mmCIF file of C-alpha atoms in Angstrom:
data_model
loop_
_atom_site.group_PDB
_atom_site.id
_atom_site.type_symbol
_atom_site.label_atom_id
_atom_site.label_comp_id
_atom_site.label_asym_id
_atom_site.label_seq_id
_atom_site.Cartn_x
_atom_site.Cartn_y
_atom_site.Cartn_z
ATOM 1 C CA LEU X 214 0.139 0.096 0.136
ATOM 2 C CA CYS X 215 2.871 2.477 0.916
ATOM 3 C CA SER X 216 4.602 1.648 -2.316
ATOM 4 C CA TRP X 217 1.467 2.488 -4.581
ATOM 5 C CA ALA X 218 0.507 5.849 -2.301
ATOM 6 C CA LEU X 219 4.179 7.138 -1.565
ATOM 7 C CA ARG X 220 5.975 7.861 -5.295
ATOM 8 C CA THR X 221 7.831 11.148 -4.698
ATOM 9 C CA GLY X 222 8.904 11.165 -1.361
ATOM 10 C CA THR X 223 7.656 14.632 -0.222
ATOM 11 C CA GLU X 224 4.285 13.350 0.669
ATOM 12 C CA GLN X 225 2.526 14.450 4.046
ATOM 13 C CA ILE X 226 1.132 11.270 5.667
ATOM 14 C CA LEU X 227 -1.938 10.994 8.177
ATOM 15 C CA GLU X 228 -2.248 7.672 9.999
ATOM 16 C CA PRO X 229 -5.546 8.403 11.784
ATOM 17 C CA SER X 230 -5.718 5.114 13.791
ATOM 18 C CA PHE X 231 -1.621 4.077 14.157
ATOM 19 C CA GLY X 232 -2.321 1.224 16.773
ATOM 20 C CA GLY X 233 0.789 -0.682 16.228
ATOM 21 C CA CYS X 234 2.512 1.274 13.913
ATOM 22 C CA SER X 235 2.521 -0.932 10.830
ATOM 23 C CA MET X 236 1.783 1.408 8.376
ATOM 24 C CA ILE X 237 4.215 4.145 9.885
ATOM 25 C CA GLU X 238 6.828 1.776 10.028
ATOM 26 C CA ALA X 239 6.101 0.771 6.273
ATOM 27 C CA ALA X 240 5.327 4.774 5.392
ATOM 28 C CA LEU X 241 9.100 5.465 7.052
ATOM 29 C CA ARG X 242 10.888 2.666 4.804
ATOM 30 C CA ARG X 243 9.024 3.881 1.709
ATOM 31 C CA LEU X 244 10.187 7.542 2.264
ATOM 32 C CA GLU X 245 13.652 6.564 3.211
ATOM 33 C CA GLN X 246 13.685 4.446 -0.030
ATOM 34 C CA LEU X 247 12.465 7.564 -1.878
ATOM 35 C CA GLY X 248 15.079 9.735 -0.513
ATOM 36 C CA SER X 249 13.546 11.421 2.433
ATOM 37 C CA THR X 250 15.850 12.889 4.809
ATOM 38 C CA CYS X 251 13.880 13.053 7.582
ATOM 39 C CA PRO X 252 10.888 10.663 7.189
ATOM 40 C CA VAL X 253 9.293 10.976 10.693
ATOM 41 C CA HIS X 254 8.518 14.577 9.978
ATOM 42 C CA GLN X 255 6.068 13.802 7.339
ATOM 43 C CA VAL X 256 3.834 11.471 8.952
ATOM 44 C CA SER X 257 1.408 12.715 11.568
ATOM 45 C CA GLY X 258 -1.236 10.455 13.262
ATOM 46 C CA TYR X 259 -3.926 10.079 16.102
ATOM 47 C CA ASP X 260 -4.532 6.853 18.359
ATOM 48 C CA ILE X 261 -7.011 6.791 21.484
ATOM 49 C CA ASP X 262 -5.035 4.085 23.096
ATOM 50 C CA SER X 263 -1.874 5.189 25.235
ATOM 51 C CA ARG X 264 -0.249 2.025 24.021
ATOM 52 C CA ALA X 265 -0.156 3.047 20.680
ATOM 53 C CA PHE X 266 2.116 5.702 21.984
ATOM 54 C CA VAL X 267 4.508 3.348 23.525
ATOM 55 C CA HIS X 268 4.943 1.619 20.201
ATOM 56 C CA LEU X 269 5.712 4.744 18.087
ATOM 57 C CA SER X 270 7.994 5.836 20.752
ATOM 58 C CA LYS X 271 10.060 2.358 20.329
ATOM 59 C CA LEU X 272 9.769 2.994 16.581
ATOM 60 C CA ILE X 273 11.060 6.097 16.292
ATOM 61 C CA GLY X 274 13.550 6.441 18.917
ATOM 62 C CA SER X 275 12.133 9.405 21.025
ATOM 63 C CA LYS X 276 9.116 10.751 22.278
ATOM 64 C CA PRO X 277 6.209 11.184 19.593
ATOM 65 C CA PRO X 278 6.365 14.895 18.057
ATOM 66 C CA ILE X 279 3.363 17.241 18.530
ATOM 67 C CA ARG X 280 2.188 16.038 15.070
ATOM 68 C CA PHE X 281 0.923 12.728 16.920
ATOM 69 C CA VAL X 282 -1.982 12.893 18.818
ATOM 70 C CA GLN X 283 -3.967 11.107 21.732
ATOM 71 C CA ALA X 284 -7.639 11.263 20.459
ATOM 72 C CA ASP X 285 -10.174 9.900 18.259
ATOM 73 C CA PHE X 286 -9.580 11.199 14.800
ATOM 74 C CA LEU X 287 -13.165 11.218 14.184
ATOM 75 C CA ASP X 288 -14.404 13.119 17.135
ATOM 76 C CA ALA X 289 -11.012 15.754 16.816
ATOM 77 C CA ALA X 290 -12.829 19.012 17.176
ATOM 78 C CA ALA X 291 -10.016 21.461 16.115
ATOM 79 C CA PRO X 292 -9.025 21.732 12.341
ATOM 80 C CA LEU X 293 -5.811 19.979 11.256
ATOM 81 C CA ARG X 294 -2.736 21.887 12.280
ATOM 82 C CA GLU X 295 -0.976 23.062 9.401
ATOM 83 C CA GLU X 296 1.995 20.309 10.185
ATOM 84 C CA GLN X 297 -0.741 17.371 10.082
ATOM 85 C CA LYS X 298 -2.410 18.617 6.693
ATOM 86 C CA ALA X 299 -1.831 15.266 4.377
ATOM 87 C CA HIS X 300 -1.616 14.087 0.748
ATOM 88 C CA VAL X 301 -2.113 10.506 1.911
ATOM 89 C CA VAL X 302 -4.324 9.028 4.489
ATOM 90 C CA LEU X 303 -2.800 5.544 5.474
ATOM 91 C CA GLY X 304 -4.623 3.316 7.716
ATOM 92 C CA ASN X 305 -5.241 -0.639 8.174
ATOM 93 C CA PRO X 306 -8.475 -1.182 7.859
#
């Protein structure tokens, strides 16, 4: 899915329910393949489960950036911040 959706390496990606981070991990790998020098800055996401943020911290090796929000994406009251606007929405149905 990431190979199909991510074609330039410049895309901004939203994962609206990242859970165990499998889509984020695949997106980061794909962005690296396409030459992105800092792919984690191109991904944002939401999840309601605090365990998702533990997975994310392990994946990226640091505290998740502000672009990752602990909330239900469908209930998010505020509009997306500029750094969260996306060219691609990736999710695991």
